[in-house]
Coordinates of C-alpha atoms in Angstrom, one line a residue:
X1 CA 46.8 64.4 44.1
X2 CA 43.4 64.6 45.0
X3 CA 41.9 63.7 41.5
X4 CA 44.5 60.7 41.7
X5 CA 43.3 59.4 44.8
X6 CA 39.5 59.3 43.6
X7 CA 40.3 57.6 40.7
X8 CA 42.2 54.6 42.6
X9 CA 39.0 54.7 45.1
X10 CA 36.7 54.6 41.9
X11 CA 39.4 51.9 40.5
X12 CA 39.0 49.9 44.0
X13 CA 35.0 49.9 44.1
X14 CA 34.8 48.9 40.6
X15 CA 36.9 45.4 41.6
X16 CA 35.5 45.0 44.9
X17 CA 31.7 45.2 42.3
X18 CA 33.4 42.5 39.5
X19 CA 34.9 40.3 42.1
X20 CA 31.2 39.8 44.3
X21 CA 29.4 39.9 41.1
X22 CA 31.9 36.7 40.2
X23 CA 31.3 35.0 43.2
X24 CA 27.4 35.6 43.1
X25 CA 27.9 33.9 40.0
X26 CA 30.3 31.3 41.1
X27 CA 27.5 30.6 44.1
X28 CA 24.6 30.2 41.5
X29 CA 26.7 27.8 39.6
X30 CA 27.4 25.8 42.3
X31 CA 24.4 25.4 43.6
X32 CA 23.3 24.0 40.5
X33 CA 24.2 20.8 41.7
X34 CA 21.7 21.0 44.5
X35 CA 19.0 20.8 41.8
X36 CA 17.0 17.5 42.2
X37 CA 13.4 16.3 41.2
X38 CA 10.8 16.9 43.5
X39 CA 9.2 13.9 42.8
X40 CA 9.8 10.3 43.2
X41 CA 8.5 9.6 39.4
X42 CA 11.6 9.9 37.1
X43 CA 11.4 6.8 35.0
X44 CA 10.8 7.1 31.4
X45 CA 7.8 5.3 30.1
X46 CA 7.9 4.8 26.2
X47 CA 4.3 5.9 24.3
X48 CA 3.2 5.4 20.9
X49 CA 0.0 6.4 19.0
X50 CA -1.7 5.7 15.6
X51 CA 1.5 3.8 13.9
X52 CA 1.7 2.2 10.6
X53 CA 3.1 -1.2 12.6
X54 CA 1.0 -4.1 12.2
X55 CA 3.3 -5.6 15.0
X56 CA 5.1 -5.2 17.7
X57 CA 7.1 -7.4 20.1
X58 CA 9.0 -5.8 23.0
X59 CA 12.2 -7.3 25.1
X60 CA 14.8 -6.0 27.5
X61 CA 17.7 -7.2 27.9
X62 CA 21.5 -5.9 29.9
X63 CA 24.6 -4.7 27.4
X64 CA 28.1 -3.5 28.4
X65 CA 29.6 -0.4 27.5
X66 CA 33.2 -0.3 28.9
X67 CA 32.7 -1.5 32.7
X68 CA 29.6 0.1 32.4
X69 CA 26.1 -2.5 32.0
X70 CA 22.9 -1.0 31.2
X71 CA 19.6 -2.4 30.3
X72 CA 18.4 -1.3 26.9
X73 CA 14.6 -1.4 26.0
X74 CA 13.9 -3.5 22.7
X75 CA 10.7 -2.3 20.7
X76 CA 10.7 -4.0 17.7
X77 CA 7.9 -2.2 15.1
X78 CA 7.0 -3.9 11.8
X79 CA 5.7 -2.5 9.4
X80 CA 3.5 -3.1 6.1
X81 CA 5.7 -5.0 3.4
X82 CA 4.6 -1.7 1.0
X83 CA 6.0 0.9 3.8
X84 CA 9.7 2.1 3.7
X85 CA 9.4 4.1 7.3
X86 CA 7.7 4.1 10.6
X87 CA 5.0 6.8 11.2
X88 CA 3.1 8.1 13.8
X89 CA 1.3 10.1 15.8
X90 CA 3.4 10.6 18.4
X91 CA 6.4 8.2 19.6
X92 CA 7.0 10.0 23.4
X93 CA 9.6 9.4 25.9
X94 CA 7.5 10.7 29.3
X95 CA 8.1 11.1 33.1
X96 CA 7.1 13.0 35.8
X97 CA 9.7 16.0 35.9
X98 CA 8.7 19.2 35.0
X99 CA 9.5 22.8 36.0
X100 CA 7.1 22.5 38.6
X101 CA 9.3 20.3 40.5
X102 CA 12.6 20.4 39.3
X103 CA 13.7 22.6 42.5
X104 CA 16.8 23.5 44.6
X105 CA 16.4 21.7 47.6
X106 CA 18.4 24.5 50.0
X107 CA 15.9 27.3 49.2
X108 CA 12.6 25.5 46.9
X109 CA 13.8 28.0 43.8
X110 CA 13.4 26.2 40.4
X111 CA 15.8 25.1 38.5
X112 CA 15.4 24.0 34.4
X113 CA 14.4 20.6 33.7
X114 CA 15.3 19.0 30.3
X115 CA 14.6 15.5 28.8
X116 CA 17.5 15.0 25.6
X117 CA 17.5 12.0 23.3
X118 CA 20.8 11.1 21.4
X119 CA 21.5 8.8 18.6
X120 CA 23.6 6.5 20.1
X121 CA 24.1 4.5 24.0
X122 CA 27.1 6.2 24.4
X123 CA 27.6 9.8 23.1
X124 CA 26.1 10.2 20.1
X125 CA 24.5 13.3 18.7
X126 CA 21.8 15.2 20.1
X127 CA 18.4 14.3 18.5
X128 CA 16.3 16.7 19.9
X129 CA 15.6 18.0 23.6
X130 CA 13.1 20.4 25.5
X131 CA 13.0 22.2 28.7
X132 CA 10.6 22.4 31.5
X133 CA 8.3 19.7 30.1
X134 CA 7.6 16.2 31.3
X135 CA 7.2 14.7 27.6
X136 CA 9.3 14.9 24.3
X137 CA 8.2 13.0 21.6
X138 CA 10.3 12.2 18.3
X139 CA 9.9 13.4 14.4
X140 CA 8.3 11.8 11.9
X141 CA 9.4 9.1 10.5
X142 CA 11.6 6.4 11.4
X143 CA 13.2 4.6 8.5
X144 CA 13.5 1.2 8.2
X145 CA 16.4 -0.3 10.2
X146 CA 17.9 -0.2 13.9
X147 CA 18.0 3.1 16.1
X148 CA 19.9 3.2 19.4
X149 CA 18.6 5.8 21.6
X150 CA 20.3 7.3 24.8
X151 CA 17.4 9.2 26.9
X152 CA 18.4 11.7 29.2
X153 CA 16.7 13.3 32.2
X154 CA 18.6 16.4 33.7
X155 CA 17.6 19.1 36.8
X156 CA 20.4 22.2 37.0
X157 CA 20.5 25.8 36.6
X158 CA 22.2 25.8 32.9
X159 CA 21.7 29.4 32.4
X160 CA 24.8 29.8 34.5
X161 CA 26.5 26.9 34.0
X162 CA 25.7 25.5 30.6
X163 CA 25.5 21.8 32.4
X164 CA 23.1 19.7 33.3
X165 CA 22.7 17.5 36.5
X166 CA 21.7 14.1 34.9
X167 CA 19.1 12.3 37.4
X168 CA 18.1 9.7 34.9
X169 CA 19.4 7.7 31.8
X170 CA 17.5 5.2 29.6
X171 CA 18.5 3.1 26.8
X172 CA 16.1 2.3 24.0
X173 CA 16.7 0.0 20.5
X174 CA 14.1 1.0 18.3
X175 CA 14.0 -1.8 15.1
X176 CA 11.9 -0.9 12.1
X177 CA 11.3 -3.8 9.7
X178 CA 9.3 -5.0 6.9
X179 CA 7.0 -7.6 6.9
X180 CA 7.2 -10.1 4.4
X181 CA 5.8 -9.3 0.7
X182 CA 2.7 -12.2 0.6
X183 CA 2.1 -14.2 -2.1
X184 CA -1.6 -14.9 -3.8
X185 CA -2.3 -18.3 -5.8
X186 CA -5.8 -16.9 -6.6
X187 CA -7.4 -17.6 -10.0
X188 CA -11.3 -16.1 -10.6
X189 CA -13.4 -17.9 -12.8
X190 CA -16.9 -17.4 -13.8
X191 CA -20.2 -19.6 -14.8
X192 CA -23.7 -19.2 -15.9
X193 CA -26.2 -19.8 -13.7
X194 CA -28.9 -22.4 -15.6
X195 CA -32.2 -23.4 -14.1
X196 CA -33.6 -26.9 -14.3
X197 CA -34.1 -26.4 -17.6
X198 CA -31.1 -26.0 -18.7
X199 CA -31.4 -22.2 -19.4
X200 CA -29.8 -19.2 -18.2
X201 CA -31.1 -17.4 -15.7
X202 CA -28.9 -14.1 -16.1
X203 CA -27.2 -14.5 -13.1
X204 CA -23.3 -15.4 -13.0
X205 CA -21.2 -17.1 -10.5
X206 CA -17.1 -16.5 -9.5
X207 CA -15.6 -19.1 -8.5
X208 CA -12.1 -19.2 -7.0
X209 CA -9.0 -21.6 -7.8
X210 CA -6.1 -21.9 -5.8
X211 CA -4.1 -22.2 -2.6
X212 CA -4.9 -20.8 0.8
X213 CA -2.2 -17.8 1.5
X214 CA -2.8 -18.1 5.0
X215 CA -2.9 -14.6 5.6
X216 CA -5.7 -12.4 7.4
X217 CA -4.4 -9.0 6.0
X218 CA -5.4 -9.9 2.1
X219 CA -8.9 -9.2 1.4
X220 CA -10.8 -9.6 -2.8
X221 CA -12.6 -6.2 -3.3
X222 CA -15.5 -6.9 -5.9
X223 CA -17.4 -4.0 -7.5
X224 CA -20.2 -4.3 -9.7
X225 CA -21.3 -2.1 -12.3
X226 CA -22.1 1.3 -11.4
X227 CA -25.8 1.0 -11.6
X228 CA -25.7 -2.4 -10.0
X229 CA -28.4 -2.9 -7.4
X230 CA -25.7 -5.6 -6.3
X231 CA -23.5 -4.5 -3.3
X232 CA -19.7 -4.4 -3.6
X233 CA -17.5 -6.6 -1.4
X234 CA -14.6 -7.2 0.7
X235 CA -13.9 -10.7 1.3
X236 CA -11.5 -12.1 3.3
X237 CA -9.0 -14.5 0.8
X238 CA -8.7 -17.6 3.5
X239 CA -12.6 -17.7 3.6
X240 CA -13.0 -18.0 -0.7
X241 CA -14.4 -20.9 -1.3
X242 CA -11.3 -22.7 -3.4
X243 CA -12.0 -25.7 -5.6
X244 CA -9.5 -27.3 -8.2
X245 CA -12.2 -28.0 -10.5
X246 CA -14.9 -25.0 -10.1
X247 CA -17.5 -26.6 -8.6
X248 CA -17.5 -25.4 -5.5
X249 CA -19.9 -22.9 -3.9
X250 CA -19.5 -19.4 -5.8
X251 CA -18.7 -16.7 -3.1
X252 CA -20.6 -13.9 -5.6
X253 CA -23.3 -13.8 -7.7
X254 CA -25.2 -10.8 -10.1
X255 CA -27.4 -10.5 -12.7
X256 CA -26.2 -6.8 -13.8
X257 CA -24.6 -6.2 -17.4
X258 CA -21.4 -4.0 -16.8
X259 CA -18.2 -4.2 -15.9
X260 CA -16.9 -6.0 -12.2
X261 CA -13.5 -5.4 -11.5
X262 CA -11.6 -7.2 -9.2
X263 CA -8.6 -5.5 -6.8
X264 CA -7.0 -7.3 -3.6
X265 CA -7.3 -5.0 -0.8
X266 CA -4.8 -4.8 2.6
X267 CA -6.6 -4.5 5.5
X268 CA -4.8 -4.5 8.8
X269 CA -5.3 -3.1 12.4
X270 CA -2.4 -0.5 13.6
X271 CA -0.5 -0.7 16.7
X272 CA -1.4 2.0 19.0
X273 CA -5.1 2.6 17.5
X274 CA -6.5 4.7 15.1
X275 CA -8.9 3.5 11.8
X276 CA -7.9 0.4 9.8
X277 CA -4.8 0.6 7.2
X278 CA -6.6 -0.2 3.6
X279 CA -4.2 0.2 0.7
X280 CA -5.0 -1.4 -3.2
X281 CA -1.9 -3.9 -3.9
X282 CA -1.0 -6.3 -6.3
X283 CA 0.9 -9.1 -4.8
X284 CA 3.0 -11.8 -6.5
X285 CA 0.8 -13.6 -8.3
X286 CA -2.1 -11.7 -8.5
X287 CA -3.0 -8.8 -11.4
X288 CA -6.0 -6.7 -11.1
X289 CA -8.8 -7.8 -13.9
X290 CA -12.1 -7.4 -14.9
X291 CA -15.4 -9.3 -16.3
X292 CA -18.0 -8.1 -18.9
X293 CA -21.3 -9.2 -18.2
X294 CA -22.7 -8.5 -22.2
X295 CA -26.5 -9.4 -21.3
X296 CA -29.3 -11.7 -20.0
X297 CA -27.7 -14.9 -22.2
X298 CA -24.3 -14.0 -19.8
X299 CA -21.6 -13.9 -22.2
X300 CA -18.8 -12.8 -20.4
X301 CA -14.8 -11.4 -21.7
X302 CA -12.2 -11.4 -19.8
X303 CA -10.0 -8.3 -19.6
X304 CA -6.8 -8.4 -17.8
X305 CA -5.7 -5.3 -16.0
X306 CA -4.1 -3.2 -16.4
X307 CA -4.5 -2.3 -19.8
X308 CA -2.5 -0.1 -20.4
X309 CA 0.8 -2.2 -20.6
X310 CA 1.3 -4.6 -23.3
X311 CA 3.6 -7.6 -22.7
X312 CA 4.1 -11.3 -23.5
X313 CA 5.7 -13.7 -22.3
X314 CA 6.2 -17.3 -23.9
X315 CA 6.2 -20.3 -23.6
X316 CA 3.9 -20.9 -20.4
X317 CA 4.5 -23.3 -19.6
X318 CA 8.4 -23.1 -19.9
X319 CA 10.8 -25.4 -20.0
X320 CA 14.2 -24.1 -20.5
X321 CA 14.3 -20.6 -21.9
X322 CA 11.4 -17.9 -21.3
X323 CA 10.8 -15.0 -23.8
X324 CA 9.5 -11.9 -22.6
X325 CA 8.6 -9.3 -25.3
X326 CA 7.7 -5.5 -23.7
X327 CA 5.1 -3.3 -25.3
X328 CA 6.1 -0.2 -27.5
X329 CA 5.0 2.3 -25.0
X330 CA 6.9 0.7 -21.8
X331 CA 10.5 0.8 -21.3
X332 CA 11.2 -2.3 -19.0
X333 CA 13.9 -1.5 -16.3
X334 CA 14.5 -4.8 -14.5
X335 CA 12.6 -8.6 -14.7
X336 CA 12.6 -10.7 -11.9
X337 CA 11.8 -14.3 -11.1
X338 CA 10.1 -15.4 -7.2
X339 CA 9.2 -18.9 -5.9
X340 CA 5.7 -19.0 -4.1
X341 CA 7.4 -18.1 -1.0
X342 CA 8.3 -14.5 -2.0
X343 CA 11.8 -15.5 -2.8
X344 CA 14.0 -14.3 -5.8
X345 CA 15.2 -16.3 -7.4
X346 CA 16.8 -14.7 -11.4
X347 CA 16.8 -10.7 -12.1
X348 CA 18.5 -9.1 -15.1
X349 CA 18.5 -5.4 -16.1
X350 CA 15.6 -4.7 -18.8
X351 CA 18.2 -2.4 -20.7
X352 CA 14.9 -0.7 -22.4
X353 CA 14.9 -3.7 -24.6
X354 CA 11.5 -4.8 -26.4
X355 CA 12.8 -8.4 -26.3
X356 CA 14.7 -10.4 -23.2
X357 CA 15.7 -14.1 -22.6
X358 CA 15.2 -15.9 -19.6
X359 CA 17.0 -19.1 -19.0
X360 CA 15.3 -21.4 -16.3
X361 CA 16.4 -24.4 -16.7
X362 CA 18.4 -24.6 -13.7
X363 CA 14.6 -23.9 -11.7
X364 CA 13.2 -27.0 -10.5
X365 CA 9.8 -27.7 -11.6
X366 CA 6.8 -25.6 -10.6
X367 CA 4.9 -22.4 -10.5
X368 CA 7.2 -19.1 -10.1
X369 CA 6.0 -15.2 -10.5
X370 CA 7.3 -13.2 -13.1
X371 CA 7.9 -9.4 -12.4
X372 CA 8.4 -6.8 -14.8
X373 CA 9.8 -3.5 -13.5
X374 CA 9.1 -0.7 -15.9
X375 CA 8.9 3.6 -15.3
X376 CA 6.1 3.7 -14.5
X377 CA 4.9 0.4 -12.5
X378 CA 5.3 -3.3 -11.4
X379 CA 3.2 -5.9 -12.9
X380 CA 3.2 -9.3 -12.3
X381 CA 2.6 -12.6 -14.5
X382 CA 2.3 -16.4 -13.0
X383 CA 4.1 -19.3 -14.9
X384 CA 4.6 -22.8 -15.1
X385 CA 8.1 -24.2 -15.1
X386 CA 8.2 -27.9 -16.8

């Protein structure tokens, strides 16, 4: 009996333990909801560093979810035509909450702060989140198109609960887009330099034909030969001097045999600092090439680039049907047609074939680009439709 009546008393202590560890637990949980910033800073302010954006316009404006309205946060990011994604430094959703005053207000303990970002304004998944930190800044990279973002600012005790007592929501549309591939009616031409006698001097001039592309991102890299005391340039294509009939002012000259090759450069500032973007690129209408300077007399060739990729196309100009033959070592994959604006206008599938027909009779008269896809590259060809 007496065994009997230890074990109930044993029995009896154990629950009287379970049931006040339960409500100790039950307190901490509530109290949870006493949790609150300690600071009158709980916005989100939106930071970005060392994009690839050349642009960036910014709006806010108030959308309806249910009976709920909410103001979402438009940063619109574009990027260079040659770019499939955003990048960054850092892209940083920031306040002033941390776990230094994320507090309970009855007793000053701290609580766990948290800023989450979801992929959506309402639900949604969870992008990423962090705790006890007034900053969280997004992954690497963005991809082109529109991201709705749901930012969330919380202050609770979740190791007991597992919930958080939002403080703070923001809305954010984040729209990646491409800027528009430009366009280059740019021809380079070349002439001996003659003194007043009629004699050549060595020196030779380029000369550039063509249209203004009205574009301060597209620059002509020259480089002379290698042991050229001449210096290499970068020159912006709106300030060439253009002339219809080359006698215009040339905008380089050199008296060095060798090889100058000429390349169109992309130059552009980036939104949110860092060094210049400067990538090699062949827009439509343009193909890299090169001059020959032979010696003193200035006999010059030509040599298109690049050389490696042997095509024709004929007739140019064209009046009806264009034929395009590909180069033994090329397998073409697609051909395409654009007006001077960048448009498409015809592509067929290359089909590997070493011979395709174009019909353009149904383009009205003028200059158009032709682009031939292959494995390995993009090249680019300017004709004349009759």
């Amino acid at each position: 009996m007496k065994n009997f009546n230890q074990f109930r008393f044993k029995k009896n202590f154990l629950k009287f333990l379970v049931i006040n560890f339960l409500l100790l637990l039950g307190h901490n949980a509530m109290s949870q909801t006493n949790c609150s910033p300690q600071t009158t800073y709980t916005n989100f302010d939106f930071l970005y560093s060392n994009t690839n954006a050349v642009n960036l316009s910014t709006s806010s404006h108030v959308e309806s979810a249910g009976v709920s309205n909410y103001t979402v946060n438009v940063y619109t990011f574009t990027i260079p035509f040659f770019e499939n994604s955003l990048t960054f430094n850092h892209l940083r959703f920031k306040n002033g909450v941390s776990s230094y005053n994320c507090k309970q207000s009855a007793n000053g303990s701290s609580c766990t702060s948290k800023i989450k970002v979801f992929n959506a304004h309402s639900g949604g998944l969870l992008l990423s989140s962090i705790n006890n930190v007034s900053q969280l800044d997004l992954t690497n990279p963005l991809s082109v198109g529109i991201h709705n973002l749901r930012v969330e600012g919380t202050c609770g005790i979740v190791q007991f609960t597992n919930t958080d007592n939002v403080y703070k929501t923001a809305y954010y549309r984040i729209i990646i887009q491409k800027e528009q591939h430009p366009s280059l009616n740019l021809t380079i031409s070349t002439a001996c330099v003659k003194n007043s006698q009629n004699q050549n001097t060595g020196y030779v001039n380029f000369l550039a034909t063509g249209t203004k592309p009205n574009n301060n991102k597209l620059y002509l890299k020259i480089t002379p030969p290698s042991s050229s005391s001449c210096a290499p340039i970068q020159m912006l294509v709106d300030n060439l001097s253009y002339s219809s009939t080359f006698t215009n002012q040339p905008f380089y000259n050199c008296n060095s045999n060798g090889v100058y090759t000429f390349k169109i450069l992309y130059i552009s500032s980036r939104i949110g600092g860092g060094g210049n973007i400067i990538q090699e690129i062949t827009p439509i209408g343009w193909t890299d090439f090169s001059w020959t300077k032979s010696f003193r007399s200035c006999m010059l060739t030509y040599d298109p680039l690049p050389v490696n990729f042997a095509f024709k196309s004929s007739p140019n100009p064209v009046k009806d049907v264009l034929s395009v033959k590909i180069g033994e070592n090329e397998k073409a994959e697609s051909i395409a047609i654009y007006d001077f604006t960048g448009t498409m206008k015809k592509k067929i599938k290359g089909n590997n074939s070493s011979q395709i027909e174009l019909n353009l009779s149904d383009l009205e008269k003028g200059i158009y680009f032709l682009e031939i896809t292959t494995s390995t590259s993009t090249y680019k060809e300017k004709i004349v439709k009759e």
